[in-house]
Tab-separated table of C-alpha atoms in Angstrom:
chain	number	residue	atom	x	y	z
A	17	UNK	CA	2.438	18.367	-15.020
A	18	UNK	CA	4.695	15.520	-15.973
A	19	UNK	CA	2.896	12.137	-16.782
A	20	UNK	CA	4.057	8.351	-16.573
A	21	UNK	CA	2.115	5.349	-17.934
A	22	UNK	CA	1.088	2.891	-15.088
A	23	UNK	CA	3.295	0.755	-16.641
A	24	UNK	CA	6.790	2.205	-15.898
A	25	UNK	CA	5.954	2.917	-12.710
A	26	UNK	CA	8.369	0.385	-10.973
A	27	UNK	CA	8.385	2.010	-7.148
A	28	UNK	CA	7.181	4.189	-4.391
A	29	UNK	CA	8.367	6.748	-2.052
A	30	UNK	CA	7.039	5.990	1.565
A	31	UNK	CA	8.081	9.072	3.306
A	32	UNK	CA	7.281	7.724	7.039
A	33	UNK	CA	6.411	9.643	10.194
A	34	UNK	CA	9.607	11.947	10.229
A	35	UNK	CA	12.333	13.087	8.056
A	36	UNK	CA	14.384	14.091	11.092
A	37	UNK	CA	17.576	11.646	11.319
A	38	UNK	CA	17.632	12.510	14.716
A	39	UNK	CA	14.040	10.719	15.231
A	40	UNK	CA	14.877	7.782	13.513
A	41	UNK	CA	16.543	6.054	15.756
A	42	UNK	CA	14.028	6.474	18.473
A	43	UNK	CA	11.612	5.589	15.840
A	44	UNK	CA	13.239	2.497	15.441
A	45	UNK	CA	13.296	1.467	18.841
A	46	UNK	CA	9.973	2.054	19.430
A	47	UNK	CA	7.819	0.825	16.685
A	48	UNK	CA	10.481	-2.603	17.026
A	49	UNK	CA	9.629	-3.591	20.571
A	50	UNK	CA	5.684	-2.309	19.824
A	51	UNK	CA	5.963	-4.660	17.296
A	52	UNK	CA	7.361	-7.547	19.189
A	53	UNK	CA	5.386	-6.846	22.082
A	54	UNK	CA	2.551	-7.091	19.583
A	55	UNK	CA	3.443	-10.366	18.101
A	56	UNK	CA	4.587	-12.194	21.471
A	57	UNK	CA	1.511	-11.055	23.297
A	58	UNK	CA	-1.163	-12.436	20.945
A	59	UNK	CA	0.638	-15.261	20.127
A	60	UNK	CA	0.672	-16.361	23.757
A	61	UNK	CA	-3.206	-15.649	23.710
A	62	UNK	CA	-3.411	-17.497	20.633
A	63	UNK	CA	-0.817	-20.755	22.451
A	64	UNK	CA	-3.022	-20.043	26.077
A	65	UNK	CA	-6.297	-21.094	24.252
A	66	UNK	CA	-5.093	-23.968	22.068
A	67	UNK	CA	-3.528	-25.948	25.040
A	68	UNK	CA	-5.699	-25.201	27.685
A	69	UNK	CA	-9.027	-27.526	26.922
A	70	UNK	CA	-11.121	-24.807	29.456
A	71	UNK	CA	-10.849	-22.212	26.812
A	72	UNK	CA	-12.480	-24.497	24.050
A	73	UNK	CA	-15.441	-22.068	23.452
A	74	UNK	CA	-16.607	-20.348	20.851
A	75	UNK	CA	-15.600	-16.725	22.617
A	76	UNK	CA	-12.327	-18.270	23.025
A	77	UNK	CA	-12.537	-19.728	19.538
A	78	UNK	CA	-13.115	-15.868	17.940
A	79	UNK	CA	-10.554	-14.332	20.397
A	80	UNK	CA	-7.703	-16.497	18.519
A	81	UNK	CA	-9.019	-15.923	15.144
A	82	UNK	CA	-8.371	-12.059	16.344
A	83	UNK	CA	-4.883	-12.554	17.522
A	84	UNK	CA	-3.999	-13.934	14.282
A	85	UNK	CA	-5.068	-11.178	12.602
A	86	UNK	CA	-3.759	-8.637	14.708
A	87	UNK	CA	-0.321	-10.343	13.952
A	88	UNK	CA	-0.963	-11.021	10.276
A	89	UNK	CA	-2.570	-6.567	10.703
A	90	UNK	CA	0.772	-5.285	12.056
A	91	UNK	CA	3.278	-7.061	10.329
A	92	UNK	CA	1.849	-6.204	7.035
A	93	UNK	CA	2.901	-2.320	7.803
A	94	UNK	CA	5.701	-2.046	10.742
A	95	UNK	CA	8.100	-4.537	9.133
A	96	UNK	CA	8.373	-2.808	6.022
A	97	UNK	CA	9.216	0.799	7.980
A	98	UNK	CA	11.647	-1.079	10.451
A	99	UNK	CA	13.285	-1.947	7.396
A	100	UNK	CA	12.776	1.649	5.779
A	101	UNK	CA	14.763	3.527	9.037
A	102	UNK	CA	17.087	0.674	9.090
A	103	UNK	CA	18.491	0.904	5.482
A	104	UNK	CA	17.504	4.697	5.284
A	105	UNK	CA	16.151	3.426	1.716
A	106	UNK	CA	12.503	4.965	1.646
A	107	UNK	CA	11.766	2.825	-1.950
A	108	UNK	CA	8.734	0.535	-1.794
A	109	UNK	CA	8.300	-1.528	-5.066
A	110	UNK	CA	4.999	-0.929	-6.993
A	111	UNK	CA	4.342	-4.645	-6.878
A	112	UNK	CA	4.849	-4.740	-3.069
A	113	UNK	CA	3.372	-1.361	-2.554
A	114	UNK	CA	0.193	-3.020	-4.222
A	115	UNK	CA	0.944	-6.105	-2.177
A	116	UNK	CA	0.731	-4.349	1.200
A	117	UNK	CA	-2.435	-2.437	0.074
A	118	UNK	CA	-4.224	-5.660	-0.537
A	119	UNK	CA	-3.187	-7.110	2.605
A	120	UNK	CA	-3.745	-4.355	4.775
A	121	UNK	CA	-7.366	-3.535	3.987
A	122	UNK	CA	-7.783	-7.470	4.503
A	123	UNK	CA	-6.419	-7.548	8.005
A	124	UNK	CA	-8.312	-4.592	8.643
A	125	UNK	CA	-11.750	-5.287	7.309
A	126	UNK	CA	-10.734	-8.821	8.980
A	127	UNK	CA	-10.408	-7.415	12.489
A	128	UNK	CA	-13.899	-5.562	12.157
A	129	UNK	CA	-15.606	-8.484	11.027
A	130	UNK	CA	-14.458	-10.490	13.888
A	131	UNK	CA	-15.239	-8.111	16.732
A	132	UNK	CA	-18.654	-7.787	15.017
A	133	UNK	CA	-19.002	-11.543	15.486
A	134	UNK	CA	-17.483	-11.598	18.928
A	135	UNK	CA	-20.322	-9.012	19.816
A	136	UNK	CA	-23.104	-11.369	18.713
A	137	UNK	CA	-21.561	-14.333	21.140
A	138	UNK	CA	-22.016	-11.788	23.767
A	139	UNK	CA	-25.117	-11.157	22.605
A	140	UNK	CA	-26.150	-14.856	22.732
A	141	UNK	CA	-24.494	-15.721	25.973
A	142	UNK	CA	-25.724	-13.038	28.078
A	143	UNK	CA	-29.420	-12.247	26.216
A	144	UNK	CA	-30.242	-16.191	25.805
A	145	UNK	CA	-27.772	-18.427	27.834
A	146	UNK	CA	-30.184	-21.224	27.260
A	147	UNK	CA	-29.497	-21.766	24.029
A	148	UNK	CA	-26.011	-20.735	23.818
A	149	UNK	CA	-24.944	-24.206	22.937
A	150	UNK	CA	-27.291	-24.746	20.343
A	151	UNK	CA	-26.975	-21.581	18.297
A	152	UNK	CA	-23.263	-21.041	19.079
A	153	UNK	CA	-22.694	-24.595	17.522
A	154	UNK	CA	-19.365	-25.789	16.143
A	155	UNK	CA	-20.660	-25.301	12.431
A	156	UNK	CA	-21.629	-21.852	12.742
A	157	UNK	CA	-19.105	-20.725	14.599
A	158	UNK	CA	-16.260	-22.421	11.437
A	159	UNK	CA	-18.975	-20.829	8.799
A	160	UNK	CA	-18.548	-17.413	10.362
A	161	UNK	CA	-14.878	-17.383	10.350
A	162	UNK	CA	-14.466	-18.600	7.086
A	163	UNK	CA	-16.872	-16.368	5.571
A	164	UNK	CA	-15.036	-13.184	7.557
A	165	UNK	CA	-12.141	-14.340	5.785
A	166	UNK	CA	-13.184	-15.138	2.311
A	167	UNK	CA	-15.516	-12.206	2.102
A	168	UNK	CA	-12.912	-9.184	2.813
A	169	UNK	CA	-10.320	-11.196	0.955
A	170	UNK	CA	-12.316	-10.879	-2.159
A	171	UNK	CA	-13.053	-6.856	-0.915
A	172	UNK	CA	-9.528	-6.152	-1.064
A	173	UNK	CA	-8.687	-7.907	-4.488
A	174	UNK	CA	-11.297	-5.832	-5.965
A	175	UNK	CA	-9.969	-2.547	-4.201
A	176	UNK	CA	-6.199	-3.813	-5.428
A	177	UNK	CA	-7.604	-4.521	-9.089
A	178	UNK	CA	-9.373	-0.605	-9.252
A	179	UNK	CA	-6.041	0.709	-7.987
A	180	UNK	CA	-3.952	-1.177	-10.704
A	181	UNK	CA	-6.100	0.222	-13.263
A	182	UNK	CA	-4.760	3.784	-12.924
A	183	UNK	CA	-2.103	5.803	-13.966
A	184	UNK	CA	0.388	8.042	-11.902
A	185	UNK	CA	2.074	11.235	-12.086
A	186	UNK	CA	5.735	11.673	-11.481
A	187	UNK	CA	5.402	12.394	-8.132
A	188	UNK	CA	5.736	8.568	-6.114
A	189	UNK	CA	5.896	9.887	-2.893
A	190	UNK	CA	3.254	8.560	-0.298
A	191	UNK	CA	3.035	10.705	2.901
A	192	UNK	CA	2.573	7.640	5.062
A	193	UNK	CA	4.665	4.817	6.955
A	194	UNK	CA	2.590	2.217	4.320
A	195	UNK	CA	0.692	2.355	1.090
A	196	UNK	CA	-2.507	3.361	2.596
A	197	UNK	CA	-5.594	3.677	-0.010
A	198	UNK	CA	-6.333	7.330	0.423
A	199	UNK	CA	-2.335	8.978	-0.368
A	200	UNK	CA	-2.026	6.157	-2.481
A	201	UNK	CA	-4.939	7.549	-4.357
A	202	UNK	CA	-3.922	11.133	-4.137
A	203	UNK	CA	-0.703	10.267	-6.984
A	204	UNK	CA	-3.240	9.486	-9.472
A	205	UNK	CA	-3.232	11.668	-12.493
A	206	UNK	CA	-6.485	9.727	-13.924
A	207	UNK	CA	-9.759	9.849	-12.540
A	208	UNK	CA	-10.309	8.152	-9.179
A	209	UNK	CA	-14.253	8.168	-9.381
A	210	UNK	CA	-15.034	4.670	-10.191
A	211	UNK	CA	-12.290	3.846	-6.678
A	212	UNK	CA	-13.788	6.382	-4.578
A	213	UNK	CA	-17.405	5.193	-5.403
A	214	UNK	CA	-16.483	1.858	-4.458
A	215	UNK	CA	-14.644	3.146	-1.212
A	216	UNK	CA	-17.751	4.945	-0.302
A	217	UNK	CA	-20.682	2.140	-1.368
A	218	UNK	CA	-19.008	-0.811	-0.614
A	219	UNK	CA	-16.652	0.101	2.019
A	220	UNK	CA	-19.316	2.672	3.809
A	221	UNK	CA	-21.412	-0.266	3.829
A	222	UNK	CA	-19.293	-2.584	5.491
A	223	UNK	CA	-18.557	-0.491	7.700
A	224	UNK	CA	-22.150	0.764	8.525
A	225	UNK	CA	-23.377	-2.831	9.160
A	226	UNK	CA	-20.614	-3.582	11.401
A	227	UNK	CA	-21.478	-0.149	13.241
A	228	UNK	CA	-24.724	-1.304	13.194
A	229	UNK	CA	-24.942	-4.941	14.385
A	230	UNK	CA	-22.193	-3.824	17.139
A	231	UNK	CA	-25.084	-1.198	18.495
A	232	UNK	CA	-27.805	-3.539	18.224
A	233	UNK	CA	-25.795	-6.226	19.919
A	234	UNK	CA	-24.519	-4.031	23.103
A	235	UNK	CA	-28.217	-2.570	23.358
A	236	UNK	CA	-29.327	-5.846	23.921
A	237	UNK	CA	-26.585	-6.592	25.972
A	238	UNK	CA	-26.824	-3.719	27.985
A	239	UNK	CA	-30.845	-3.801	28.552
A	240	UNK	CA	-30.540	-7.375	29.415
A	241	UNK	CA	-27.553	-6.694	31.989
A	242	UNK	CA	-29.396	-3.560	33.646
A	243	UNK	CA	-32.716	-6.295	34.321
A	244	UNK	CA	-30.464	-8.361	36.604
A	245	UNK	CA	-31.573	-7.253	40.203
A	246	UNK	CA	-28.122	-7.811	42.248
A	247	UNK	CA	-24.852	-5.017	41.448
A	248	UNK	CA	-22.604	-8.003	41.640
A	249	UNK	CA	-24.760	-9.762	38.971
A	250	UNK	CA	-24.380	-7.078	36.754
A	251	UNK	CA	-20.894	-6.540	37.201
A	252	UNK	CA	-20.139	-9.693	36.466
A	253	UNK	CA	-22.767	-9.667	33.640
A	254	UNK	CA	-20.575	-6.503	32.543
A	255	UNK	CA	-17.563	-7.927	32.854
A	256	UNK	CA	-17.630	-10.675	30.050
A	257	UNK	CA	-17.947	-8.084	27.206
A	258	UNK	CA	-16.285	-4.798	28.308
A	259	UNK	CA	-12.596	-6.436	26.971
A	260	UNK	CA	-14.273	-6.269	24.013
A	261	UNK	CA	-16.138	-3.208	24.354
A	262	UNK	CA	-12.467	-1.278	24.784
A	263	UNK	CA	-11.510	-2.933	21.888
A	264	UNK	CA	-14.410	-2.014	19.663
A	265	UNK	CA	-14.244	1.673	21.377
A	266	UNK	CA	-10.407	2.239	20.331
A	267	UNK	CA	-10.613	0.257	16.775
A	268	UNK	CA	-13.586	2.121	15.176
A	269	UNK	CA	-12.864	4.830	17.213
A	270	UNK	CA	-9.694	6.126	15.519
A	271	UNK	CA	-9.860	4.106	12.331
A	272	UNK	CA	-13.316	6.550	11.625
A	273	UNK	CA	-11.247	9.635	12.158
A	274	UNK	CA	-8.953	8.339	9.158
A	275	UNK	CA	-11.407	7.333	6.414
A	276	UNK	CA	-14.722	8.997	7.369
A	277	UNK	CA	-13.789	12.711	9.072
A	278	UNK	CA	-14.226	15.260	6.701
A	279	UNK	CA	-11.805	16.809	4.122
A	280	UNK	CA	-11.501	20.079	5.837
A	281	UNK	CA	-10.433	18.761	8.948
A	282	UNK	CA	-8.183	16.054	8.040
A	283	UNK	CA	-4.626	16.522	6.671
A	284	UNK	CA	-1.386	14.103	6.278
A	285	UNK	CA	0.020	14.185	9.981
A	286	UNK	CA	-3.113	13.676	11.989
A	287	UNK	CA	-4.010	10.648	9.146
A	288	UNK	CA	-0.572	9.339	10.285
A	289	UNK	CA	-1.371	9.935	13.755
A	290	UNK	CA	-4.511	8.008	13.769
A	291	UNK	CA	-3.200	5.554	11.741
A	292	UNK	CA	-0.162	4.151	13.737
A	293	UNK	CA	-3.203	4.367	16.597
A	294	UNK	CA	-5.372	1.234	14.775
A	295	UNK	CA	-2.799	-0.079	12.929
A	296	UNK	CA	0.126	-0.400	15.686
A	297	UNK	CA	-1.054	0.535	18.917
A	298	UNK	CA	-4.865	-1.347	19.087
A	299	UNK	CA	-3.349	-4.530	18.141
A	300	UNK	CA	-0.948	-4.117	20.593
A	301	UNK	CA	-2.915	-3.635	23.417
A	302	UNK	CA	-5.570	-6.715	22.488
A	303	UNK	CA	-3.455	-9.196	24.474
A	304	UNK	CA	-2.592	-6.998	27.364
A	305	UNK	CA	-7.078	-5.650	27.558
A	306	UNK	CA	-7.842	-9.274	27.159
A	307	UNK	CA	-5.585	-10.449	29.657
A	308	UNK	CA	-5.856	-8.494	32.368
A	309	UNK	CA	-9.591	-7.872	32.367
A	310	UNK	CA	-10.302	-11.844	31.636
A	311	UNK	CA	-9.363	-14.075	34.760
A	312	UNK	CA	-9.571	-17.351	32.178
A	313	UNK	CA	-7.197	-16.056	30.133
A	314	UNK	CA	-4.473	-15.035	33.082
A	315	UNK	CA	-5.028	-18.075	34.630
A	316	UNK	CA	-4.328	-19.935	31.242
A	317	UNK	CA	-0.973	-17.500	30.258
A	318	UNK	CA	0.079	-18.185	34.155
A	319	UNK	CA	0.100	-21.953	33.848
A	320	UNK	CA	1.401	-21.579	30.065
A	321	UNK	CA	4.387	-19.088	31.495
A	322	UNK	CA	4.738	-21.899	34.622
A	323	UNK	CA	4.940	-25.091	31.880
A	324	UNK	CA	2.201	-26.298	33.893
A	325	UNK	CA	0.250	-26.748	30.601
A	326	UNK	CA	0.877	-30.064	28.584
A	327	UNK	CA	0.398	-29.658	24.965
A	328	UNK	CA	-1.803	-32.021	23.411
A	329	UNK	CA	-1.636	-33.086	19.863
A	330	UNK	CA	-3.501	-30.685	18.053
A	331	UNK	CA	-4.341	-32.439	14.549
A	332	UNK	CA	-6.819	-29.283	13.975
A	333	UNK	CA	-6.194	-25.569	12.963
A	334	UNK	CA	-7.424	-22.755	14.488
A	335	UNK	CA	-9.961	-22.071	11.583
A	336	UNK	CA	-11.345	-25.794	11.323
A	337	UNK	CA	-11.404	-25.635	15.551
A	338	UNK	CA	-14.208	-27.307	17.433
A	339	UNK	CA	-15.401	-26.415	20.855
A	340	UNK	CA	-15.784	-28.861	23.376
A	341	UNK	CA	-19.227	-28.848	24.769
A	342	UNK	CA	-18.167	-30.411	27.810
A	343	UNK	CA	-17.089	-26.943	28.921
A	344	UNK	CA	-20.762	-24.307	29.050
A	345	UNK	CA	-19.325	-20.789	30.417
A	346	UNK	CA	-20.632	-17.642	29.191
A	347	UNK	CA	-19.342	-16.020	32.069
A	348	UNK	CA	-22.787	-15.219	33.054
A	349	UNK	CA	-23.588	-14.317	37.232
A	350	UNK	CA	-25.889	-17.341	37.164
A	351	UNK	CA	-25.966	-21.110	36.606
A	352	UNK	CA	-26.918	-22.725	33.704
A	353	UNK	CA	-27.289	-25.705	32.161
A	354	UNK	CA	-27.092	-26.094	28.397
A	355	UNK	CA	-30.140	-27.704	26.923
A	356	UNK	CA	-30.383	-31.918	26.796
């Protein structure tokens, strides 16, 4: 086997979802208007909640923080293989191969963190609606943002460090549309233990917390919901978290089938497969699950669309937002007052 020093290793192979010429047009066309589908639709979620003072809530307030990084998700990956079919040059620098790694598992880890939070503001609105206002305060809300943020940022420059540390065999090319970790890994000629432990520990245990606090959340939810005594109650009771339910389902769903099926059953196409499914397809249909199913939100994008929205000065970002507490709606079947 022929060896190369990590340091003359100047670029990558990314060998995409076909080799057929005759697929790469359609290729083209499709992943481009998934991707500007993708971009357009959340930011009009994202524009919808900024200008229109009813959606100043904290579920609001998480919903934009996701749109953002379902933009920021997909156009770390799609850009790069637009540009890939486009120039029929299938070269990804090492730098920006390491690059899109880091940013990539950020976005990712990102997006998990945030429906885990959006799961625990359905927790509080439905399962103690009395004290939504109080515990879903402005400060908490900004702290667990920020943290989501800082926290997988720091994940993925230690995953980015442990994959600059080794050394690769001759062979740079990556069965994949993007530098994902795992066939990134698999050109290593030194010994991946010390990134597969850290994969495993501290990446399993992300990912179990998030698995668990999502269960704990909806079992709450869903034991509080089935106590309401009306069918319309509950439906409506329903209705403020299954957006986000669909979302959780197809995220973890097919992002688990990449990094957590077992060796025997997984191989480079159905990896692919799975992969365009969380990484191009779930952020795509956010806006469109949120939308539909959420009557705020259409009624919002319908005056946006209509320019019946004026745009306020906005002399805050979306990260240092602050709800107005003038506006109480959990969506719950019931009336309620917030606390004096």
């Amino acid at each position: 086997m022929e060896w190369e020093n990590l340091t003359s290793v100047s670029e990558f192979f990314l060998l995409g979802l076909s080799e057929q010429p005759e697929q790469q047009e359609v290729l083209f066309g499709l992943f481009l208007s998934m991707y500007l589908v993708t971009v357009m639709g959340n930011f009009l979620i994202i524009l919808a909640i900024i200008t229109d003072a009813q959606l100043h809530t904290p579920m609001y307030f998480f919903l934009a923080n996701l749109s953002l990084a379902d933009s920021c998700f997909v156009s770390t990956t799609v850009p790069k293989m637009l540009a890939n079919i486009w120039t029929q040059n299938q070269v990804i620098s090492y730098a920006g191969c390491l690059s899109q790694l880091y940013f990539f598992m950020l976005f990712v880890m990102l997006e998990a963190c945030l429906l885990v939070v959006m799961a625990y503001d359905r927790y509080v609105a439905i399962c103690h609606p009395l004290h939504y206002i109080v515990v879903m305060r402005p400060e908490l809300c900004v702290l667990l943002v920020s943290a989501s943020w800082i926290m997988n940022a720091l994940h993925s420059l230690l995953h980015t460090f442990l994959m600059n540390s080794l050394s690769f065999c001759a062979n740079h090319e990556i069965p994949h549309f993007f530098c994902d970790i795992n066939p990134f890994l698999s050109l290593s000629c030194t010994d991946p233990f010390i990134n597969e432990l850290v994969i495993f520990t501290i990446g399993g245990l992300v990912g179990l917390v998030c698995v668990l606090c999502l269960t704990i959340s909806y079992a709450y939810i869903f034991s509080t919901i089935l106590k309401i005594p009306s069918v319309q109650g509950k439906r409506k009771a329903f209705s403020t978290c299954s957006s986000h339910l669909s979302v959780v389902s197809l995220f973890f769903g097919t992002s688990f089938c990449v990094y957590f099926s077992p060796p025997s059953t997984r191989s480079a196409e159905t990896d692919t497969v799975a992969s365009v499914m969380y990484t191009v397809v779930t952020p795509m249909l956010n806006p469109f699950i949120y939308s539909l199913r959420n009557r705020d939100i259409k009624s919002s994008l319908r005056k946006l669309i209509r320019g019946k929205i004026t745009f306020p000065t906005i002399t805050v970002t979306l990260v240092t937002w602050i709800p107005t507490h003038s506006v109480f709606d959990t969506g719950l079947p019931m009336s309620v007052k917030p606390p004096s």
